[in-house]
Coordinates of C-alpha atoms in Angstrom, one line a residue:
Chain B
M1 CA -24.3 7.9 137.6
N2 CA -24.9 11.0 135.2
R3 CA -27.7 13.2 134.6
Y4 CA -25.6 14.3 131.2
F5 CA -25.8 11.6 129.1
K6 CA -25.9 10.5 125.5
A7 CA -28.0 7.4 124.5
E8 CA -28.0 5.5 121.0
I9 CA -31.3 4.9 119.7
T10 CA -32.2 1.6 119.3
K11 CA -35.5 2.0 117.8
N12 CA -37.7 4.6 116.5
L13 CA -41.7 3.0 116.4
P14 CA -44.3 4.5 114.6
L15 CA -47.3 3.5 116.9
N16 CA -49.8 5.8 113.8
S17 CA -49.4 8.9 111.9
K18 CA -48.5 10.7 114.7
N19 CA -46.8 9.4 117.4
N20 CA -44.2 7.7 118.2
L21 CA -42.7 5.5 120.7
L22 CA -38.5 6.1 121.1
T23 CA -36.0 3.7 122.7
L24 CA -33.2 3.9 123.7
F25 CA -29.3 2.5 125.3
P26 CA -27.7 5.0 127.7
L27 CA -24.3 4.8 127.4
E28 CA -23.5 5.9 130.0
P29 CA -25.4 4.5 133.9
V30 CA -27.9 6.5 134.4
I31 CA -30.1 7.2 137.5
D32 CA -33.4 5.5 137.5
P33 CA -36.2 7.3 137.1
E34 CA -39.3 8.2 139.2
P35 CA -42.7 8.3 138.1
G36 CA -43.7 11.9 136.8
Q37 CA -40.1 12.6 135.8
F38 CA -38.5 14.0 133.2
Y39 CA -35.5 13.9 129.9
M40 CA -34.0 17.0 128.2
I41 CA -34.2 15.3 124.7
E42 CA -31.6 16.7 122.1
V43 CA -33.2 17.0 118.9
S44 CA -30.7 18.5 116.9
D45 CA -26.9 19.1 116.9
S46 CA -27.4 22.1 115.1
Y47 CA -28.6 25.2 115.9
N48 CA -32.0 25.4 114.8
P49 CA -34.1 24.5 116.5
L50 CA -31.9 25.5 119.7
L51 CA -33.0 23.8 122.5
K52 CA -33.6 20.7 124.5
R53 CA -37.5 19.1 124.6
P54 CA -38.8 18.1 128.1
F55 CA -40.4 14.7 127.6
C56 CA -41.8 13.0 130.7
C57 CA -40.5 8.6 130.3
L58 CA -42.3 5.9 129.9
R59 CA -40.5 3.6 131.4
K60 CA -37.3 2.7 132.0
T61 CA -35.7 -0.9 132.1
P62 CA -31.8 -2.3 133.1
D63 CA -31.5 -1.9 129.3
N64 CA -33.1 0.8 127.8
M65 CA -35.4 3.7 128.6
Q66 CA -38.6 4.9 126.5
F67 CA -40.1 7.8 125.6
L68 CA -43.6 8.8 124.2
F69 CA -43.7 12.0 122.1
T70 CA -46.4 13.7 119.6
V71 CA -45.6 15.5 116.7
R72 CA -46.9 18.5 117.0
G73 CA -43.6 20.5 116.1
K74 CA -39.3 21.3 114.8
G75 CA -38.5 19.7 117.4
T76 CA -40.6 16.5 117.2
A77 CA -40.2 16.4 113.5
L78 CA -36.9 15.6 113.7
M79 CA -37.4 13.5 116.7
K80 CA -39.9 11.5 113.7
E81 CA -36.0 11.3 112.0
F82 CA -34.6 9.6 114.6
R83 CA -32.6 6.4 113.6
K84 CA -30.8 3.0 115.0
G85 CA -28.2 3.7 115.7
Q86 CA -28.0 7.7 116.6
V87 CA -26.4 9.4 119.4
I88 CA -28.2 11.1 121.2
H89 CA -27.3 13.9 124.5
L90 CA -30.1 13.7 127.3
I91 CA -30.4 15.3 130.8
G92 CA -32.0 13.6 133.4
P93 CA -33.9 12.3 135.0
L94 CA -35.6 15.9 136.5
G95 CA -38.6 17.4 138.4
S96 CA -40.8 16.3 140.8
G97 CA -42.9 13.3 139.9
Y98 CA -46.0 11.8 141.3
P99 CA -45.7 11.2 145.0
E100 CA -47.4 7.6 145.7
A101 CA -50.5 7.5 147.3
R102 CA -51.0 7.8 151.1
K103 CA -52.2 4.2 152.3
G104 CA -55.9 3.3 152.7
C105 CA -56.7 6.2 149.5
T106 CA -57.4 4.2 146.1
P107 CA -55.3 6.0 143.3
V108 CA -57.0 7.6 140.7
V109 CA -56.1 8.6 137.5
I110 CA -56.9 10.2 135.0
A111 CA -54.9 10.9 131.7
G112 CA -55.9 12.2 127.9
G113 CA -53.9 11.6 124.9
T114 CA -50.3 11.2 125.0
G115 CA -50.7 12.6 129.2
I116 CA -50.5 8.6 129.3
A117 CA -46.6 9.0 128.6
S118 CA -46.1 10.6 132.3
L119 CA -48.4 8.5 134.2
F120 CA -48.1 5.0 132.7
S121 CA -44.5 3.7 134.7
F122 CA -46.9 5.5 137.5
I123 CA -49.6 3.2 136.9
E124 CA -47.1 -0.1 136.4
R125 CA -46.6 0.6 140.2
T126 CA -49.7 0.9 141.1
P127 CA -51.7 -1.6 143.5
D128 CA -54.6 -3.2 141.5
S129 CA -57.0 -1.2 143.2
S130 CA -56.1 1.6 141.4
R131 CA -58.7 3.3 138.9
V132 CA -57.6 4.8 135.5
I133 CA -59.6 6.1 133.1
Y134 CA -57.3 6.9 130.0
G135 CA -59.5 8.7 127.0
A136 CA -57.9 10.0 123.9
K137 CA -60.1 11.8 120.6
T138 CA -59.7 8.6 118.8
K139 CA -58.8 5.0 118.9
D140 CA -55.8 5.6 116.9
E141 CA -54.6 7.9 119.4
L142 CA -55.3 5.4 122.4
L143 CA -51.7 4.7 123.2
M144 CA -50.2 1.7 124.4
L145 CA -53.8 -0.4 125.9
D146 CA -52.1 -3.6 125.7
E147 CA -49.3 -3.3 128.5
L148 CA -52.8 -0.9 130.0
R149 CA -54.8 -4.2 130.3
K150 CA -52.0 -6.3 131.2
A151 CA -51.1 -4.0 134.2
G152 CA -54.1 -4.9 136.2
I153 CA -55.3 -2.3 137.1
R154 CA -59.5 -1.0 135.8
L155 CA -58.2 0.5 132.8
T156 CA -61.8 2.6 131.7
V157 CA -61.3 4.0 128.2
C158 CA -63.1 6.6 126.1
T159 CA -63.0 8.6 122.9
D160 CA -64.2 12.2 122.3
D161 CA -65.5 10.5 118.4
C162 CA -67.2 7.8 120.4
S163 CA -64.8 5.3 118.1
F164 CA -63.7 3.3 121.2
G165 CA -64.7 2.5 124.6
E166 CA -67.1 5.1 126.5
E167 CA -68.1 8.3 125.1
G168 CA -66.9 11.1 126.7
M169 CA -64.1 13.4 127.7
V170 CA -62.3 12.1 130.7
D171 CA -63.6 14.5 132.7
Q172 CA -67.2 13.8 132.1
I173 CA -66.3 9.7 132.6
F174 CA -64.4 11.2 135.6
M175 CA -67.5 13.1 137.0
N176 CA -70.0 10.2 136.3
F177 CA -67.2 7.9 138.0
L178 CA -67.4 10.0 141.9
R179 CA -71.6 9.7 141.2
S180 CA -71.2 6.1 141.3
N181 CA -68.6 5.5 143.5
E182 CA -69.7 6.9 146.1
S183 CA -67.6 5.4 149.1
I184 CA -64.7 5.8 146.5
R185 CA -65.1 9.8 146.5
T186 CA -64.0 10.6 150.0
S187 CA -60.7 7.8 149.4
C188 CA -58.2 8.5 146.9
V189 CA -56.2 10.3 145.3
L190 CA -56.2 11.7 141.5
Y191 CA -53.4 12.0 139.0
A192 CA -53.5 13.7 136.3
C193 CA -51.3 14.5 132.9
G194 CA -52.8 15.9 130.2
P195 CA -53.7 18.4 128.1
R196 CA -53.9 22.0 130.0
P197 CA -58.2 22.4 129.1
M198 CA -59.2 18.9 130.3
L199 CA -56.3 19.5 133.6
R200 CA -58.6 22.1 134.1
A201 CA -61.9 20.6 133.9
V202 CA -60.8 17.2 136.2
A203 CA -59.4 20.3 138.5
A204 CA -62.3 21.5 138.8
I205 CA -64.2 18.9 139.9
A206 CA -61.8 17.7 142.4
R207 CA -62.3 20.7 144.4
D208 CA -65.6 20.3 143.5
N209 CA -65.8 17.2 145.7
N210 CA -62.7 18.1 147.6
I211 CA -60.9 15.5 146.3
K212 CA -57.1 16.0 146.7
G213 CA -54.8 15.4 144.8
Y214 CA -51.2 15.6 141.6
A215 CA -51.3 17.4 137.9
S216 CA -48.3 17.2 135.9
L217 CA -48.0 20.4 133.3
E218 CA -46.3 21.2 130.2
E219 CA -44.7 24.2 129.3
N220 CA -41.8 25.6 127.0
M221 CA -38.5 25.6 128.9
A222 CA -35.3 26.3 128.0
C223 CA -32.5 24.0 129.6
G224 CA -35.1 21.8 131.8
F225 CA -33.0 22.1 135.9
G226 CA -33.9 25.5 137.3
A227 CA -31.8 27.8 135.8
C228 CA -33.5 30.2 133.3
L229 CA -36.5 30.4 134.7
G230 CA -38.0 30.1 131.9
C231 CA -41.2 27.5 132.9
A232 CA -42.9 29.2 135.2
V233 CA -46.2 28.3 136.4
N234 CA -49.0 30.6 138.5
T235 CA -49.5 28.9 142.0
V236 CA -51.5 30.1 144.7
K237 CA -47.7 30.3 146.2
G238 CA -46.9 32.8 142.7
Y239 CA -44.6 31.4 140.2
K240 CA -43.1 27.7 140.5
R241 CA -41.0 25.9 138.2
V242 CA -42.5 23.1 136.0
C243 CA -38.7 21.6 135.4
K244 CA -37.7 21.8 139.2
E245 CA -40.5 22.2 142.0
G246 CA -43.0 20.5 138.7
P247 CA -43.9 19.2 136.6
V248 CA -46.5 17.3 139.2
F249 CA -48.0 19.4 141.6
P250 CA -50.5 18.7 143.4
I251 CA -54.0 19.6 142.2
Q252 CA -55.4 22.8 143.6
E253 CA -51.6 24.7 144.1
I254 CA -52.1 25.0 140.2
V255 CA -54.1 28.7 140.0
W256 CA -55.4 27.5 136.1
Chain D
M1 CA -0.1 27.3 129.8
D2 CA -1.6 30.9 131.5
L3 CA -4.7 31.1 131.0
T4 CA -5.2 33.9 134.0
V5 CA -6.7 37.5 132.7
D6 CA -7.1 40.8 134.8
I7 CA -10.4 42.7 135.4
G8 CA -9.4 45.3 137.1
H9 CA -7.9 44.1 140.2
L10 CA -9.3 40.8 140.4
K11 CA -7.5 38.1 138.3
L12 CA -8.9 35.1 136.8
K13 CA -8.0 31.9 136.4
N14 CA -9.6 32.0 133.1
P15 CA -11.5 34.1 130.7
V16 CA -14.9 32.0 131.1
M17 CA -17.2 33.0 133.0
T18 CA -21.3 32.2 133.3
A19 CA -23.3 35.1 131.9
S20 CA -26.3 36.6 134.4
G21 CA -29.3 34.5 134.1
T22 CA -29.2 31.9 132.7
F23 CA -27.1 30.1 135.9
G24 CA -29.2 30.8 138.3
Y25 CA -27.2 31.2 142.0
G26 CA -24.6 28.2 141.0
E27 CA -26.3 25.4 142.7
E28 CA -28.8 24.3 139.6
Y29 CA -25.1 23.4 137.7
A30 CA -23.2 21.8 140.6
E31 CA -24.2 18.7 139.2
F32 CA -23.4 19.4 136.1
V33 CA -19.7 20.8 136.0
D34 CA -17.5 21.0 138.6
L35 CA -17.6 25.5 139.4
N36 CA -14.3 25.5 140.7
M37 CA -13.0 25.5 137.4
L38 CA -14.6 28.5 136.5
G39 CA -12.9 31.9 135.8
A40 CA -16.2 33.5 137.6
I41 CA -19.7 32.8 138.3
V42 CA -22.1 35.5 137.0
V43 CA -25.3 35.1 139.4
K44 CA -28.8 36.1 138.6
G45 CA -29.8 39.8 138.6
I46 CA -30.6 40.7 142.4
T47 CA -32.9 44.1 143.0
L48 CA -33.3 45.1 146.4
K49 CA -36.9 43.6 146.8
P50 CA -37.7 40.0 145.9
L51 CA -39.1 40.3 142.0
E52 CA -41.8 37.5 140.7
G53 CA -40.5 37.9 137.8
N54 CA -43.7 38.3 134.5
P55 CA -46.5 36.1 133.7
P56 CA -45.8 32.7 131.2
P57 CA -45.2 31.9 129.1
R58 CA -42.0 33.4 129.3
I59 CA -40.0 32.4 126.7
C60 CA -39.9 30.5 122.8
E61 CA -38.1 29.7 120.4
T62 CA -36.4 31.4 117.6
P63 CA -34.4 30.9 114.8
C64 CA -31.0 29.7 116.4
G65 CA -32.3 31.5 119.4
M66 CA -34.5 32.2 121.5
L67 CA -36.6 35.0 123.5
N68 CA -37.5 35.5 126.6
A69 CA -39.0 37.5 129.2
I70 CA -37.9 36.8 132.6
G71 CA -38.5 39.7 134.3
L72 CA -35.8 40.0 137.1
Q73 CA -37.2 36.6 138.8
N74 CA -35.3 36.4 142.3
V75 CA -34.9 35.9 145.5
G76 CA -33.8 39.5 146.4
L77 CA -30.7 41.0 147.7
K78 CA -31.2 40.2 152.0
R79 CA -33.0 36.4 150.8
F80 CA -29.1 36.6 148.6
L81 CA -26.7 37.3 151.2
K82 CA -28.4 35.0 154.1
E83 CA -29.2 31.7 151.3
K84 CA -27.2 31.7 148.2
L85 CA -23.9 33.5 148.7
P86 CA -22.4 31.4 151.2
Y87 CA -23.2 29.0 149.2
L88 CA -20.9 30.4 146.1
R89 CA -18.5 31.0 148.7
A90 CA -17.4 27.3 149.5
F91 CA -16.3 27.5 145.4
D92 CA -12.6 28.6 144.6
S93 CA -14.5 30.7 141.8
K94 CA -14.7 34.6 141.7
I95 CA -18.7 36.0 142.2
I96 CA -19.5 38.5 140.9
V97 CA -22.7 39.4 141.7
N98 CA -25.3 41.1 138.2
V99 CA -27.8 44.4 139.8
M100 CA -30.8 45.9 138.9
G101 CA -32.8 49.5 140.8
N102 CA -35.7 51.4 139.1
T103 CA -33.7 53.9 140.6
L104 CA -30.1 55.1 141.5
Q105 CA -30.6 54.7 145.0
E106 CA -31.6 51.4 144.4
Y107 CA -28.3 51.1 142.4
V108 CA -26.6 52.5 145.2
K109 CA -27.0 50.8 148.1
L110 CA -27.2 46.8 145.7
A111 CA -24.1 47.4 144.9
G112 CA -22.9 48.9 148.8
A113 CA -24.5 45.9 150.7
L114 CA -22.7 43.6 148.5
D115 CA -19.2 45.3 148.2
E116 CA -18.9 44.8 151.9
A117 CA -20.4 41.4 151.9
G118 CA -17.8 40.8 150.2
V119 CA -18.1 39.7 146.3
D120 CA -15.1 39.6 143.9
G121 CA -17.7 42.0 141.2
I122 CA -20.8 44.1 140.6
E123 CA -21.9 43.9 136.9
L124 CA -24.6 46.7 136.7
N125 CA -27.3 45.8 134.7
V126 CA -28.2 48.5 132.2
S127 CA -29.7 46.3 129.5
C128 CA -31.9 44.3 130.5
P129 CA -35.4 44.5 128.0
N130 CA -37.9 42.7 130.1
V131 CA -38.8 44.9 133.0
K132 CA -40.7 48.5 133.1
K133 CA -38.6 50.8 134.9
G134 CA -35.3 51.6 136.0
G135 CA -32.3 49.4 133.8
I136 CA -32.0 50.0 130.7
M137 CA -33.4 53.6 131.5
F138 CA -29.5 54.8 132.3
G139 CA -28.4 52.4 129.9
T140 CA -29.6 53.9 127.0
D141 CA -29.2 57.8 127.9
K142 CA -25.6 59.2 128.3
K143 CA -25.7 61.4 131.4
A144 CA -27.8 58.8 133.6
L145 CA -25.4 56.5 133.2
A146 CA -22.0 58.5 134.1
N147 CA -24.2 59.7 137.1
L148 CA -25.3 56.3 137.7
T149 CA -21.4 54.7 137.1
A150 CA -19.9 57.5 139.3
K151 CA -22.4 57.4 142.1
V152 CA -21.8 53.4 142.1
R153 CA -18.4 53.9 142.0
Q154 CA -18.3 56.2 144.9
A155 CA -19.9 53.2 147.5
V156 CA -17.9 50.2 146.0
R157 CA -14.4 49.9 147.4
Q158 CA -13.4 46.2 147.7
S159 CA -15.4 45.1 144.6
I160 CA -14.4 45.6 141.5
L161 CA -17.3 47.5 139.1
I162 CA -18.4 46.2 135.6
T163 CA -21.0 47.6 133.9
K164 CA -23.2 45.7 131.3
L165 CA -24.0 47.5 128.5
S166 CA -27.6 47.7 126.2
P167 CA -26.9 46.5 122.5
T168 CA -29.7 49.1 121.6
V169 CA -28.0 52.2 121.4
P170 CA -26.4 53.1 117.9
D171 CA -23.4 54.1 119.8
I172 CA -21.6 51.3 121.7
P173 CA -18.2 53.4 122.1
K174 CA -19.4 56.9 123.1
F175 CA -20.9 54.6 126.0
A176 CA -18.5 52.3 127.0
V177 CA -15.8 55.5 127.3
I178 CA -18.8 57.1 129.9
A179 CA -18.5 53.9 131.7
E180 CA -14.9 53.5 132.0
E181 CA -14.7 57.4 132.4
N182 CA -17.4 57.3 136.1
G183 CA -14.8 54.2 136.7
S184 CA -16.4 51.2 135.5
D185 CA -13.5 48.5 136.1
A186 CA -14.9 47.1 132.6
I187 CA -17.9 46.5 130.7
T188 CA -20.1 43.1 129.7
L189 CA -21.4 43.3 126.0
I190 CA -24.6 42.7 124.9
N191 CA -27.0 42.4 126.9
T192 CA -29.8 40.7 124.7
I193 CA -30.4 42.3 121.7
P194 CA -34.9 43.5 122.0
G195 CA -37.2 40.7 119.8
M196 CA -41.3 39.6 119.7
A197 CA -42.1 36.8 117.7
I198 CA -46.1 36.0 116.6
D199 CA -48.5 33.0 116.7
T200 CA -49.6 33.2 113.4
R201 CA -52.4 30.7 113.6
T202 CA -53.6 32.5 117.4
W203 CA -52.7 35.6 116.2
Q204 CA -50.7 36.5 120.1
P205 CA -47.6 37.1 120.4
K206 CA -45.5 34.4 122.4
L207 CA -44.8 35.7 125.1
A208 CA -47.8 36.6 127.4
N209 CA -45.4 39.8 128.3
I210 CA -45.3 40.6 124.7
T211 CA -41.3 41.3 124.0
G212 CA -38.5 39.9 124.9
G213 CA -34.6 39.5 124.7
L214 CA -33.4 37.9 121.7
S215 CA -30.3 35.3 122.6
G216 CA -28.6 32.8 121.4
P217 CA -25.5 31.9 117.8
A218 CA -28.9 34.5 116.3
I219 CA -27.0 37.3 118.5
R220 CA -23.5 36.4 117.9
P221 CA -22.6 38.5 114.9
V222 CA -24.3 41.5 116.3
A223 CA -22.3 41.2 120.1
V224 CA -18.7 40.2 118.4
R225 CA -18.8 43.6 116.4
M226 CA -19.8 45.6 119.5
V227 CA -17.1 44.1 121.5
W228 CA -14.7 44.9 119.2
E229 CA -15.6 49.0 118.6
A230 CA -15.6 49.0 121.9
S231 CA -12.7 47.5 122.8
R232 CA -11.1 49.4 120.1
A233 CA -12.6 52.9 121.9
V234 CA -11.6 52.0 126.1
K235 CA -8.6 51.0 128.0
I236 CA -10.4 48.6 130.5
P237 CA -11.1 45.1 129.7
V238 CA -14.5 44.4 127.5
I239 CA -16.5 41.9 128.7
G240 CA -17.8 39.7 125.7
V241 CA -21.4 38.3 125.4
G242 CA -24.0 36.9 123.4
G243 CA -24.1 33.3 121.5
I244 CA -21.0 31.1 122.8
M245 CA -21.6 27.7 122.2
N246 CA -17.9 26.3 122.1
V247 CA -14.4 27.3 122.8
D248 CA -14.2 28.5 118.9
D249 CA -17.4 31.1 119.5
A250 CA -15.3 32.3 122.2
L251 CA -12.4 32.8 120.8
E252 CA -14.4 34.6 118.1
F253 CA -14.7 36.9 120.8
M254 CA -11.6 37.1 122.1
L255 CA -10.4 38.0 119.1
A256 CA -12.5 41.2 118.8
G257 CA -10.9 42.0 122.2
A258 CA -12.6 40.3 124.5
T259 CA -10.3 40.2 127.4
A260 CA -13.0 37.1 129.2
V261 CA -16.1 36.4 128.0
Q262 CA -19.6 35.2 129.4
V263 CA -21.8 31.9 128.5
G264 CA -25.3 32.1 128.8
T265 CA -27.9 30.2 126.7
G266 CA -25.7 27.8 125.9
N267 CA -25.1 26.3 129.5
F268 CA -29.2 25.6 128.7
L269 CA -28.3 23.3 125.4
R270 CA -25.1 21.8 127.2
P271 CA -24.9 22.3 131.2
T272 CA -20.8 21.5 130.7
A273 CA -20.5 23.7 127.9
T274 CA -18.6 26.4 130.4
V275 CA -15.7 23.1 131.4
E276 CA -15.8 23.1 127.0
I277 CA -14.8 25.9 126.8
I278 CA -12.1 26.0 128.7
N279 CA -10.8 22.8 128.2
G280 CA -11.0 23.7 124.9
L281 CA -9.1 26.6 125.0
W282 CA -5.9 25.0 126.5
T283 CA -5.9 22.4 123.1
Y284 CA -6.6 25.9 121.1
L285 CA -4.0 27.6 122.9
D286 CA -1.2 23.8 123.0
K287 CA -1.3 23.3 118.7
K288 CA -1.0 27.1 117.8
G289 CA 2.1 27.2 120.3
I290 CA 0.5 30.1 122.3
S291 CA 1.4 30.8 126.4
N292 CA -0.1 33.1 127.4
V293 CA -4.1 33.4 126.2
K294 CA -3.7 37.2 126.7
D295 CA -2.0 37.4 123.2
I296 CA -5.0 36.3 121.7
I297 CA -7.2 39.4 123.0
G298 CA -7.9 42.1 120.6
G299 CA -5.4 39.5 118.3
V300 CA -7.9 39.9 115.1
N301 CA -5.8 41.4 111.7
G302 CA -8.3 44.2 110.4
E303 CA -6.1 45.9 108.3
S304 CA -5.5 42.5 106.1
I305 CA -8.2 41.8 103.5
H306 CA -8.0 38.2 102.2
S307 CA -10.3 35.6 100.8
N308 CA -11.9 33.6 103.5
L309 CA -13.0 30.8 100.3
N310 CA -10.6 28.7 102.1
N311 CA -11.9 28.0 106.3

């Protein structure tokens, strides 16, 4: 089993103008990822850009692995150009993923934008009673909706521009949900991934309502496996590495 | 074929080391490389007391390189000796500990304790650009460097003493000579070069520390030049470091005069980089029909002027 391995690109499907679904076929025996773990993906074998890019694994089947990415900068622009048959290096699975919810607790999953990539395999494994709140800026940016509906969970979608689902941001929907579900409030455990401002808002609601849970963070990183110390995040227990102790942290430990 | 090189009284099985601050305390890489294969493991810089490091963001990518301002986050001497050193000792590889102090007394204390603990080498970090006090102050002042090296030398009996110099001085050979005259067994060149990057959307520096140290292939020509200059000025070995990604880069440093090399940022891209370079050295020497790696040290032919258009 190799944590540093080569994989062949089998598909690089554009989902909309910004997002692609990348499918890879590992050319070596690899380790199965836990939900929330991530991989460092080589975007170029030149030294510009120099570093690999971290992405959560959307899902892994016996034959292939899939990643969801948004074109944001130089590295992801190169990833958009990935072609079938191209061979790239990856490191992973890395980091600490989402712990399972304790018995009797209802998982409440909150995903913003491409944050769904980190939570997708977790959702696939959660019990039917789980609640999922998934939001994006526009309808076009809501990804993997059909698959999520198939997962049999109770799904609420929302868009910032009201183009689909409920109106508003996920933290507002979460707040409304808590108001109307008093019984769940005392027994739910939160799983959140999305942009930093969204996570900050969700963490504040969780704190005010005494709800425990987990958030997956993103940070610039050079290595991905704990050596460079570049991806530090400030926690109540001092700086921790997003790549090693994270990317998933207890939500109340993060100093937002 | 002989890949061994000598640094002071230390015989390395090959000239490939890791660069301080890029290899953790070894354990982070154990899954990717056989640590027994390395010439030496140079661990993350140690200070007397633990340091929590700089606030994030701590790194950013730049063309063919990266800036870092980690701020020497480390577990401190006590925990290093108790938790990290025993782990490293289990490997058949030389252990070199990079040390950084705020004051001369701190350097002496650190070096003395590590020498007593039996580490193979101590690398004096007088060139970290990312901490406020100490460090680079000693690496950019000739008198301070002379005094520091001499005092630490007195405290070190068994371990070899290496001085890692700053690339920010205009006259590297002079600083190299000072390290040599005051008892260093070797010098390491170069540490990262101070740099800065700004986000033009937000007008903010890309690092919370504002400035950071530049590493990666972008700095390699600077490092090769400094190794070449320094190695002609001193008799002690020079350890070359700066943007080494593959065996060809390592050879470049050795031809410039480096007795050994350190791989830093290259480990982040490919965690197996060190071992690939060691294997590459075997292949290269074999192809060239050279039986001893020492024969290529300083081999650059500086006299002849030739066209490189055929490369």
